[in-house]
PDB file of C-alpha atoms and ligand atoms in Angstrom:
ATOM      1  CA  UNK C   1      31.347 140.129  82.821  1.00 90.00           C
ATOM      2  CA  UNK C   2      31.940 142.344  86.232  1.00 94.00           C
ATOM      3  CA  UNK C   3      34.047 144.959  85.001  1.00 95.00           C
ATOM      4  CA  UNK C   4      36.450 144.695  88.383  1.00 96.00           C
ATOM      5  CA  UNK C   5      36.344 140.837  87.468  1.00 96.00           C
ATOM      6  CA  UNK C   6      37.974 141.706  83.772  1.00 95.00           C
ATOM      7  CA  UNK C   7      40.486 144.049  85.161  1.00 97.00           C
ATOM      8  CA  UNK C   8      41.800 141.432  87.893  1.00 97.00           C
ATOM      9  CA  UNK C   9      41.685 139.256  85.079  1.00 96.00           C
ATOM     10  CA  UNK C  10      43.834 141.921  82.733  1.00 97.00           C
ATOM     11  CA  UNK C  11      45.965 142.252  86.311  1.00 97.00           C
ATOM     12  CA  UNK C  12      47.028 138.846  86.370  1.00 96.00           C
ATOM     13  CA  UNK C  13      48.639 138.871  83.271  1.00 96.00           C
ATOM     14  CA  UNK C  14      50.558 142.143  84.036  1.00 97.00           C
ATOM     15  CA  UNK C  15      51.320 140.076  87.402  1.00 95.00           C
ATOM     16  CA  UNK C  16      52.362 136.950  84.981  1.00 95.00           C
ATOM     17  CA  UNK C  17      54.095 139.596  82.500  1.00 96.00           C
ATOM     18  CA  UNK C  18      56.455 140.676  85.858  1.00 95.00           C
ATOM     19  CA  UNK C  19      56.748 137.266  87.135  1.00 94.00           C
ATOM     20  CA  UNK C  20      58.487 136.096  83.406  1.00 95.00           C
ATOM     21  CA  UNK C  21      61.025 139.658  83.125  1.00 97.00           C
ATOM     22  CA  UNK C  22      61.684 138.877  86.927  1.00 96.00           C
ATOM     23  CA  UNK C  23      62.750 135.615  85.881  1.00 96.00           C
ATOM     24  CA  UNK C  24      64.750 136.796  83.391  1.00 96.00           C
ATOM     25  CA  UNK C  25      66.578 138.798  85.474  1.00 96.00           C
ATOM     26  CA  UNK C  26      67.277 136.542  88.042  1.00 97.00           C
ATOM     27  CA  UNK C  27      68.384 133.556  85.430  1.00 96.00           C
ATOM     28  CA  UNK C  28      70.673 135.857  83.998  1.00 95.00           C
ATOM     29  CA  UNK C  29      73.318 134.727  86.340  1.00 95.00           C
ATOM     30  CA  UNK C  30      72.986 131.004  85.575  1.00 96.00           C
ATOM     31  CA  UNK C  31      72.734 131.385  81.684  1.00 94.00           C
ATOM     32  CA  UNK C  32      76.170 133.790  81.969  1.00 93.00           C
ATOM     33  CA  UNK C  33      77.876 130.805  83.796  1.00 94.00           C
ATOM     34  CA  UNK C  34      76.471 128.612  81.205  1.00 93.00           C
ATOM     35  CA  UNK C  35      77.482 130.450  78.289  1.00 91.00           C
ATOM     36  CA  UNK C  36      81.250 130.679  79.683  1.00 92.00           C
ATOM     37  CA  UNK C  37      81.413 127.178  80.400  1.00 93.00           C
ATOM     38  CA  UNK C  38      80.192 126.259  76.787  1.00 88.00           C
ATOM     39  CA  UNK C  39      82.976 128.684  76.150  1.00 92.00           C
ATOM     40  CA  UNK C  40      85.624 127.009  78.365  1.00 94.00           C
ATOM     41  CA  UNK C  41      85.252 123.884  77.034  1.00 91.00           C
ATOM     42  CA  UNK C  42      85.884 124.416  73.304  1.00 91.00           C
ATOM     43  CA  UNK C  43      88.722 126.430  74.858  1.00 94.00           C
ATOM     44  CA  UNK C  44      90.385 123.445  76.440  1.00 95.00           C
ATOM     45  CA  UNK C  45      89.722 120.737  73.739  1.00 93.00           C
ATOM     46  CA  UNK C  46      92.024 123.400  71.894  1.00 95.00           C
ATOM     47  CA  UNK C  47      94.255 122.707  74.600  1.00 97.00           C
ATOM     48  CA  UNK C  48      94.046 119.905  74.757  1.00 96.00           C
ATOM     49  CA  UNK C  49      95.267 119.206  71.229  1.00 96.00           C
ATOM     50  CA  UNK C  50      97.951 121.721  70.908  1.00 97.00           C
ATOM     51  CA  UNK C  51      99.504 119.833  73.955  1.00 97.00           C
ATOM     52  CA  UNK C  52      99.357 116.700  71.943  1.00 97.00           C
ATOM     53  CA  UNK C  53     101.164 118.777  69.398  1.00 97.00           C
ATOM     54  CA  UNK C  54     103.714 120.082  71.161  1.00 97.00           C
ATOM     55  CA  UNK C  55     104.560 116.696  72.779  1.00 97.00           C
ATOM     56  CA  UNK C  56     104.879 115.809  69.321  1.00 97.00           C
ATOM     57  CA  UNK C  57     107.819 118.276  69.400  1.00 97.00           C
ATOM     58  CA  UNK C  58     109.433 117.645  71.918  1.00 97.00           C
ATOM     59  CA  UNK C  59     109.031 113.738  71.464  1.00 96.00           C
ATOM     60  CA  UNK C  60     110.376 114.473  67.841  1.00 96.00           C
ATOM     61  CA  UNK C  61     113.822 116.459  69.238  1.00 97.00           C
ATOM     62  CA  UNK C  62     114.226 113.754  71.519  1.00 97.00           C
ATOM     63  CA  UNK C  63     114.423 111.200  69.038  1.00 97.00           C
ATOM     64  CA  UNK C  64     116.616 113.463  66.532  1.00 96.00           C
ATOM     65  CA  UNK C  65     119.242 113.803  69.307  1.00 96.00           C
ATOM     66  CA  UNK C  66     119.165 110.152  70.014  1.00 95.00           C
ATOM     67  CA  UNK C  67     119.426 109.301  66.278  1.00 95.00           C
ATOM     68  CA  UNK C  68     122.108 111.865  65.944  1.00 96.00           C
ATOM     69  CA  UNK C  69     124.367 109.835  69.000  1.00 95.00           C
ATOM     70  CA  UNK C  70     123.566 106.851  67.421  1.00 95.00           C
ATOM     71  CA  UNK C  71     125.406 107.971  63.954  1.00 96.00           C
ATOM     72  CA  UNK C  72     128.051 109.379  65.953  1.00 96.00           C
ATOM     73  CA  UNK C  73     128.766 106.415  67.227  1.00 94.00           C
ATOM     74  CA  UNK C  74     128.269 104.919  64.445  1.00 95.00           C
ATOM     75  CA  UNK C  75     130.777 106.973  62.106  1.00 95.00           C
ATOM     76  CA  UNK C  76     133.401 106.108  65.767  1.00 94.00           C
ATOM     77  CA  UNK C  77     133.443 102.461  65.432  1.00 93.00           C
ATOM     78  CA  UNK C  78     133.826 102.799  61.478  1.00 92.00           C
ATOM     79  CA  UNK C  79     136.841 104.745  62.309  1.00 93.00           C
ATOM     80  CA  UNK C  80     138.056 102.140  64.394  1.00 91.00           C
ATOM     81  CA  UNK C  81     137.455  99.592  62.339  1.00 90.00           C
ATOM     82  CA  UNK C  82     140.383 100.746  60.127  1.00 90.00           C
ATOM     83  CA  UNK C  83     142.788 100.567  62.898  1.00 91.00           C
ATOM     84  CA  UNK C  84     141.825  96.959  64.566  1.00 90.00           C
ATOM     85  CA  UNK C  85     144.889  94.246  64.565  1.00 92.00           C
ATOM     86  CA  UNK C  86     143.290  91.157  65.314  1.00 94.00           C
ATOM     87  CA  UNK C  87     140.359  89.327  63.811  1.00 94.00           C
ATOM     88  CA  UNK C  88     139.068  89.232  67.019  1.00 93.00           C
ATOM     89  CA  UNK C  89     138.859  92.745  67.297  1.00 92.00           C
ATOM     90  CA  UNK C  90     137.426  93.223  63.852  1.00 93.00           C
ATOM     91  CA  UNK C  91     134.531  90.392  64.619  1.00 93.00           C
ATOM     92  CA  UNK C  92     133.783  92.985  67.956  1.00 93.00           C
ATOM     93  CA  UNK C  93     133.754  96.139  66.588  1.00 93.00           C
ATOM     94  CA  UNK C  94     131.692  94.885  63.336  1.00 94.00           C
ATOM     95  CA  UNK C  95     128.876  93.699  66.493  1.00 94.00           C
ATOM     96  CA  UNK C  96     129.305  96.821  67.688  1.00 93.00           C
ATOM     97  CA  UNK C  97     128.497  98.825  64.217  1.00 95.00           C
ATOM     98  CA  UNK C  98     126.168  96.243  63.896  1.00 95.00           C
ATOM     99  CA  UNK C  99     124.062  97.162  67.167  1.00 94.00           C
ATOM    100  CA  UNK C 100     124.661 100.894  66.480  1.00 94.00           C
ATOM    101  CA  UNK C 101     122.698 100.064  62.453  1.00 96.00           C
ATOM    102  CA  UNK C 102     120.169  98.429  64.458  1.00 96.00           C
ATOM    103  CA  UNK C 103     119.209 101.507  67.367  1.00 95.00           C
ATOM    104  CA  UNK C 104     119.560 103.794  64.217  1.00 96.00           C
ATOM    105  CA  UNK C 105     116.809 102.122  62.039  1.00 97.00           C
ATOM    106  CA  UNK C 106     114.423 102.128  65.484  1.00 96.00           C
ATOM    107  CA  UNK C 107     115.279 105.696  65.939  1.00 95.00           C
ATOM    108  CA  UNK C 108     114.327 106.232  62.051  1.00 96.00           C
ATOM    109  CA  UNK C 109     110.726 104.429  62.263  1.00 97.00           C
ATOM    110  CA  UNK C 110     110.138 106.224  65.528  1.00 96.00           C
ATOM    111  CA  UNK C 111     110.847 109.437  63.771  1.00 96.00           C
ATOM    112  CA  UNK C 112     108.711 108.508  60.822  1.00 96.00           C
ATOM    113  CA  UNK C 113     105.730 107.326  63.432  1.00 96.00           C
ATOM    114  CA  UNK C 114     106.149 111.152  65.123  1.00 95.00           C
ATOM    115  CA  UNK C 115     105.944 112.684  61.669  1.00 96.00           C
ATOM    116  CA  UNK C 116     102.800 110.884  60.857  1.00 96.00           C
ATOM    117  CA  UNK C 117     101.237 111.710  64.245  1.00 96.00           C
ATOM    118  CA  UNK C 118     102.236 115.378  63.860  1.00 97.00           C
ATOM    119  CA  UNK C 119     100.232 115.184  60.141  1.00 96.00           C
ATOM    120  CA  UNK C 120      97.357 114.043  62.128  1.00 96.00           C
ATOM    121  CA  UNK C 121      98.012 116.416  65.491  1.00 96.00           C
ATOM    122  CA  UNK C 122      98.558 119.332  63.226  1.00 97.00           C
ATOM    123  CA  UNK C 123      94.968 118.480  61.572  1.00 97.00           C
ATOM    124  CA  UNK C 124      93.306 118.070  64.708  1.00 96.00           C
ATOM    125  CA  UNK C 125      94.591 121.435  66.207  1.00 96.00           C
ATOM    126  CA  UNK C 126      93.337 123.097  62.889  1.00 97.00           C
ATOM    127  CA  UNK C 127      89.886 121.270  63.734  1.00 95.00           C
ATOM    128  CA  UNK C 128      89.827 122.708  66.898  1.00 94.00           C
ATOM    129  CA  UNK C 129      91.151 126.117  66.138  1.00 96.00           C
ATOM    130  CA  UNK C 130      87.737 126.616  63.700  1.00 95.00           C
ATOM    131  CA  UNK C 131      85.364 124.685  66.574  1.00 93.00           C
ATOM    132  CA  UNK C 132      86.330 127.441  69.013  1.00 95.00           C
ATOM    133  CA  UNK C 133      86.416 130.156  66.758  1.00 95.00           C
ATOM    134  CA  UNK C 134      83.019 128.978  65.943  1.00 94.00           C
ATOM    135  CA  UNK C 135      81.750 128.732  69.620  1.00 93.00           C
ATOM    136  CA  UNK C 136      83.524 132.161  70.794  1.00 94.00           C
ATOM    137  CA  UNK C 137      81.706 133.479  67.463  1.00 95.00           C
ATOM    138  CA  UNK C 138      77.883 131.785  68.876  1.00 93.00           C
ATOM    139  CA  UNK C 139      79.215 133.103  72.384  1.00 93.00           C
ATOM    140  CA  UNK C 140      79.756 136.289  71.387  1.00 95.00           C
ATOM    141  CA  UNK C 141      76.253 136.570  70.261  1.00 96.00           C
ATOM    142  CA  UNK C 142      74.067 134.592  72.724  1.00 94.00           C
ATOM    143  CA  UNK C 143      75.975 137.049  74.910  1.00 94.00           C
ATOM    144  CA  UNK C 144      74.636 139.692  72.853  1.00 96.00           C
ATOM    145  CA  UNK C 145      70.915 138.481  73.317  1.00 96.00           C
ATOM    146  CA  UNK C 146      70.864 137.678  76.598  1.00 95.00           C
ATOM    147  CA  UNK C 147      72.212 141.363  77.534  1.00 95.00           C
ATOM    148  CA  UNK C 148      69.440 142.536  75.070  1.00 97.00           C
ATOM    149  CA  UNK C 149      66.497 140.304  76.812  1.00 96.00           C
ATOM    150  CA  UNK C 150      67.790 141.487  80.517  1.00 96.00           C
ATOM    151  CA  UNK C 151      67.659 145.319  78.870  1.00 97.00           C
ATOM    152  CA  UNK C 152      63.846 144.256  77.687  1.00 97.00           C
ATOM    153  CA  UNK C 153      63.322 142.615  81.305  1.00 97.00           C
ATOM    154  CA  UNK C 154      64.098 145.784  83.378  1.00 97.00           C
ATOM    155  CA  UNK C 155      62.634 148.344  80.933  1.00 97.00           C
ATOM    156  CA  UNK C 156      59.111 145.896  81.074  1.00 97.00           C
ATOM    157  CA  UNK C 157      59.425 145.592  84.970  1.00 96.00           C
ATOM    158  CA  UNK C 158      58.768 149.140  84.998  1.00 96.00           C
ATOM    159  CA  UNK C 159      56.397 149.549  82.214  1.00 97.00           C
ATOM    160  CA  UNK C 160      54.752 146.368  84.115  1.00 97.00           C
ATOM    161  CA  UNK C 161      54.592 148.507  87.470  1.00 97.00           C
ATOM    162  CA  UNK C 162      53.104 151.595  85.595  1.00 97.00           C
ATOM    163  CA  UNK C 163      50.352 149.917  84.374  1.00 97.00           C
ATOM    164  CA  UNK C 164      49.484 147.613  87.375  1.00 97.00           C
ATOM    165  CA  UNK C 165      49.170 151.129  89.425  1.00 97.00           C
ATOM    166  CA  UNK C 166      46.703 152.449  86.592  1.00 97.00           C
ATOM    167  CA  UNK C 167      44.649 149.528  86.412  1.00 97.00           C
ATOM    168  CA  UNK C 168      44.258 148.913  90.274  1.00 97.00           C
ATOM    169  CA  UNK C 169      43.544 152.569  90.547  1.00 97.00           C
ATOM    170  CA  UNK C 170      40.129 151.813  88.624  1.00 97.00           C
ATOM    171  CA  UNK C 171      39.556 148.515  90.914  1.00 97.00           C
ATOM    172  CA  UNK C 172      37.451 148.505  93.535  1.00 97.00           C
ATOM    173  CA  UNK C 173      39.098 148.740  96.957  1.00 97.00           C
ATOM    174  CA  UNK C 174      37.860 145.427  98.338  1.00 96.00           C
ATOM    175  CA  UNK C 175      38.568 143.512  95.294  1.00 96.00           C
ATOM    176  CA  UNK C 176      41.807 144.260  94.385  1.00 97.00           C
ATOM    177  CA  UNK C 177      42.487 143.832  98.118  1.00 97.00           C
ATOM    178  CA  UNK C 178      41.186 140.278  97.593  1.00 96.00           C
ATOM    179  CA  UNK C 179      43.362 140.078  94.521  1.00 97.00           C
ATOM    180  CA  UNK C 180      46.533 141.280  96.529  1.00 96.00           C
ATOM    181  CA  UNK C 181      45.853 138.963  99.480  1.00 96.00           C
ATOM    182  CA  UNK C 182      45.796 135.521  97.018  1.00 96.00           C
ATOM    183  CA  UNK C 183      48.481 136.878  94.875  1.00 96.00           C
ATOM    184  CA  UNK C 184      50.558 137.454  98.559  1.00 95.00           C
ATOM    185  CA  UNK C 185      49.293 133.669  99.730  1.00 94.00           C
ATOM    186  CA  UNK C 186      49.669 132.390  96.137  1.00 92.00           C
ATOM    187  CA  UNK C 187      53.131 134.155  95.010  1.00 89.00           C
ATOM    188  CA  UNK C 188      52.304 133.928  91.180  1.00 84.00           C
ATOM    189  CA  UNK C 189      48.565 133.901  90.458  1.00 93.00           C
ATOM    190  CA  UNK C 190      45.153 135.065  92.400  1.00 96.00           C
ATOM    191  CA  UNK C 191      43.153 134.565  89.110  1.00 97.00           C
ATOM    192  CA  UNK C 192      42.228 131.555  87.634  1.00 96.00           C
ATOM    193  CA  UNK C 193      39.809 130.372  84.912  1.00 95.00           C
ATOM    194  CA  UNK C 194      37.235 127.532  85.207  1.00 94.00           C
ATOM    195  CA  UNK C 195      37.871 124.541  82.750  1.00 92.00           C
ATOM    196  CA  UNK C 196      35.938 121.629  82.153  1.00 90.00           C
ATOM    197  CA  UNK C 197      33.971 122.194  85.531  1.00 92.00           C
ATOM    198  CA  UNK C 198      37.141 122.366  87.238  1.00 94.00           C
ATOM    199  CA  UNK C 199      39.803 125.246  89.064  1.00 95.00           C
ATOM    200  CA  UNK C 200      42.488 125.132  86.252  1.00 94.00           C
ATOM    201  CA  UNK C 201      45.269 125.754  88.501  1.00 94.00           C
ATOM    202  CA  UNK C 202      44.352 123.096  91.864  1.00 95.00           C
ATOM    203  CA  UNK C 203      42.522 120.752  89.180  1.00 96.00           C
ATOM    204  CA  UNK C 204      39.827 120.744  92.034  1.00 96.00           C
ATOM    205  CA  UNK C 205      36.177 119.664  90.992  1.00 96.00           C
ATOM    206  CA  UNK C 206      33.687 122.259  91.254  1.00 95.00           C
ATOM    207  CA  UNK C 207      29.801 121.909  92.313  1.00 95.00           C
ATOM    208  CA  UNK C 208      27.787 121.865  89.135  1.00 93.00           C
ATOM    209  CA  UNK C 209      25.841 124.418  91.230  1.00 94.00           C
ATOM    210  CA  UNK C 210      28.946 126.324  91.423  1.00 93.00           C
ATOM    211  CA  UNK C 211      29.759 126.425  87.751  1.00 92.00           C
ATOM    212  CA  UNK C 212      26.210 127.535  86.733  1.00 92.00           C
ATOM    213  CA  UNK C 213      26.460 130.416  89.276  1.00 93.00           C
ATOM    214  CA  UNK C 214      30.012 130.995  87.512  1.00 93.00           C
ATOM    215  CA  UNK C 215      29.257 131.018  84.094  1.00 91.00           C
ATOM    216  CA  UNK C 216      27.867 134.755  83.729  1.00 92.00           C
ATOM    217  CA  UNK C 217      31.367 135.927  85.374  1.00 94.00           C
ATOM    218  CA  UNK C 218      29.274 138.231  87.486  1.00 94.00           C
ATOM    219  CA  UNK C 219      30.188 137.676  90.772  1.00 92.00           C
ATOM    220  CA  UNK C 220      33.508 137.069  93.011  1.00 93.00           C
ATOM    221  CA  UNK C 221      34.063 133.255  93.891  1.00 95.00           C
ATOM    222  CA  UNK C 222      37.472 131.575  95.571  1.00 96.00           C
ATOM    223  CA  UNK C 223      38.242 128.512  94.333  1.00 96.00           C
ATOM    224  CA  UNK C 224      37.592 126.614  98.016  1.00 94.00           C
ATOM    225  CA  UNK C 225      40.845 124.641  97.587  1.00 95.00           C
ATOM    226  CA  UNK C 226      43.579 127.315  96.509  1.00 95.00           C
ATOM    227  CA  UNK C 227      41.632 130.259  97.223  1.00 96.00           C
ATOM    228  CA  UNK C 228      42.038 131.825  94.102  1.00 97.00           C
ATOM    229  CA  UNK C 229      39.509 134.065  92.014  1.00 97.00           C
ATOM    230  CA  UNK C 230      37.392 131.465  89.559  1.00 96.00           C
ATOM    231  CA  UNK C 231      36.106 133.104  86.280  1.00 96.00           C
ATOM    232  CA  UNK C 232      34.423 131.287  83.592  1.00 93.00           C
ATOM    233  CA  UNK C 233      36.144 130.562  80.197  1.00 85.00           C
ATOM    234  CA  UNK C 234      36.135 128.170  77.028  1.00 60.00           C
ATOM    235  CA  UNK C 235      33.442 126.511  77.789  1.00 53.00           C
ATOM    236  CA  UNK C 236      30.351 128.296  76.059  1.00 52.00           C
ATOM    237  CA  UNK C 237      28.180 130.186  78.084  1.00 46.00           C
ATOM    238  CA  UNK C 238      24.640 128.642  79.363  1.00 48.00           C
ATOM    239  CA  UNK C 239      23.256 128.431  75.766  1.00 50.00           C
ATOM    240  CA  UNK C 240      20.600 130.640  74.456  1.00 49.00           C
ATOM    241  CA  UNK C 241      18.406 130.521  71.589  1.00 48.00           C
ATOM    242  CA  UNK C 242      20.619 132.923  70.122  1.00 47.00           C
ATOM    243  CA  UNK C 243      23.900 131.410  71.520  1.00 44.00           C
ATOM    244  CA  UNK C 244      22.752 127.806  70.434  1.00 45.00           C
ATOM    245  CA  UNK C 245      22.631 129.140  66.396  1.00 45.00           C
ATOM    246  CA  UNK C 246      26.032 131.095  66.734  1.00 43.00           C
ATOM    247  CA  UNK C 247      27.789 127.930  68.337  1.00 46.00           C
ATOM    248  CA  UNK C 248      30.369 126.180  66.773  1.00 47.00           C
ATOM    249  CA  UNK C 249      29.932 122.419  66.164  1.00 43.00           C
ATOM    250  CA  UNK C 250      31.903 120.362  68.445  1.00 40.00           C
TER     251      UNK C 250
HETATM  252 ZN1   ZN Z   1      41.797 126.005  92.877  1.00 53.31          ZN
END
């Protein structure tokens, strides 16, 4: 192989190296936001049910108070059932205690229907307590990696830079120009290999002419359609006598 044609080779994947810690940098944003709204949704099902609980509460005192009313009156019209006069009277006042025996029972299974709920309200909050201590505990540490990979990113974009300058220092001036110019018209890759007769990045179809000029990886060829720098790979090289015995069976 050209040597300059293995070290553009060797420069695309510091390029590709770059392209993947610049991506991690600039996704860090997005996966932060994602992370806190994983976050903020355990949060408010938490919220959720220790609203339930406290309208439990507050559903509960209302009921107590009513019940309490109702057995005042109650323990009223008992009292003044001792002092009627007239039969009359008596038959009224017993509808009345009557009425206030009836609101008191309905207060009583409401109450008991509250105390079951709160059972099952107070159960559910517990749930939810553990889910979100769970999550914040996952949060806490996805946090912790994705700091740790956008640490890795920036140290490797440097290291990344360092050795792209040391390896296009021993490139040939017109080459790694080429190289630069695709990458610059390309954005992510100016190096491609050849697969199955074919550019592996455009998919284009070479001319077998092409490929057999391609094989040795001894000279500089654009692919025609994306311009990029073809080398030869997988494929085994225009067999040999000595190739043919050390080739694998297909
Ligand atoms: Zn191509």
């Amino acid at each position: 192989m050209h040597p300059d044609l293995e070290r553009v080779i060797h420069l695309q994947r510091i390029e590709d190296a770059a392209e993947r810690a610049r991506r991690t940098i600039a996704d860090e944003p997005v996966r932060q936001q994602e992370l806190a709204a994983g976050l903020a949704a355990a949060r408010e099902a938490l919220e959720r049910e220790r609203g339930r609980l406290a309208a439990n509460q507050s559903a509960r005192r209302d009921i107590e108070k009513e019940l309490a009313m109702q057995q005042a009156r109650l323990s009223k019209f008992r009292d003044q059932l001792m002092e009627v006069k007239t039969n009359r009277e008596y038959q009224a006042m017993q509808k009345e205690i009557e009425t206030a025996q009836q609101e008191i029972r309905k207060q009583e299974d409401r109450l008991l229907e509250q105390m079951l709920e709160f059972d099952e309200v107070t159960q559910h909050v517990k749930e939810a307590e553990q889910a979100f201590l769970h999550d914040q505990a996952a949060h806490e540490q996805e946090r912790a990696a994705l700091a740790s990979q956008l640490a890795e990113a920036k140290v490797a974009i440097d290291t990344l830079a360092a050795d792209r300058a040391a390896l296009a220092a021993q490139i040939s001036p017109p080459v790694l120009a080429l190289f630069d110019r695709v990458l610059k018209y390309r954005k992510t890759s100016a190096v491609t290999p050849v697969r199955a007769g074919r550019c592996s990045t455009c998919q284009i179809l070479l001319r077998p002419q092409t490929v057999v000029e391609l094989r040795r990886n001894e000279i500089f060829y654009q692919c025609e359609s994306c311009q990029r720098i073809l080398y030869y790979e997988d494929v085994p090289a225009a067999p040999t006598a000595s190739d043919a015995a050390a080739r694998p069976v297909e």
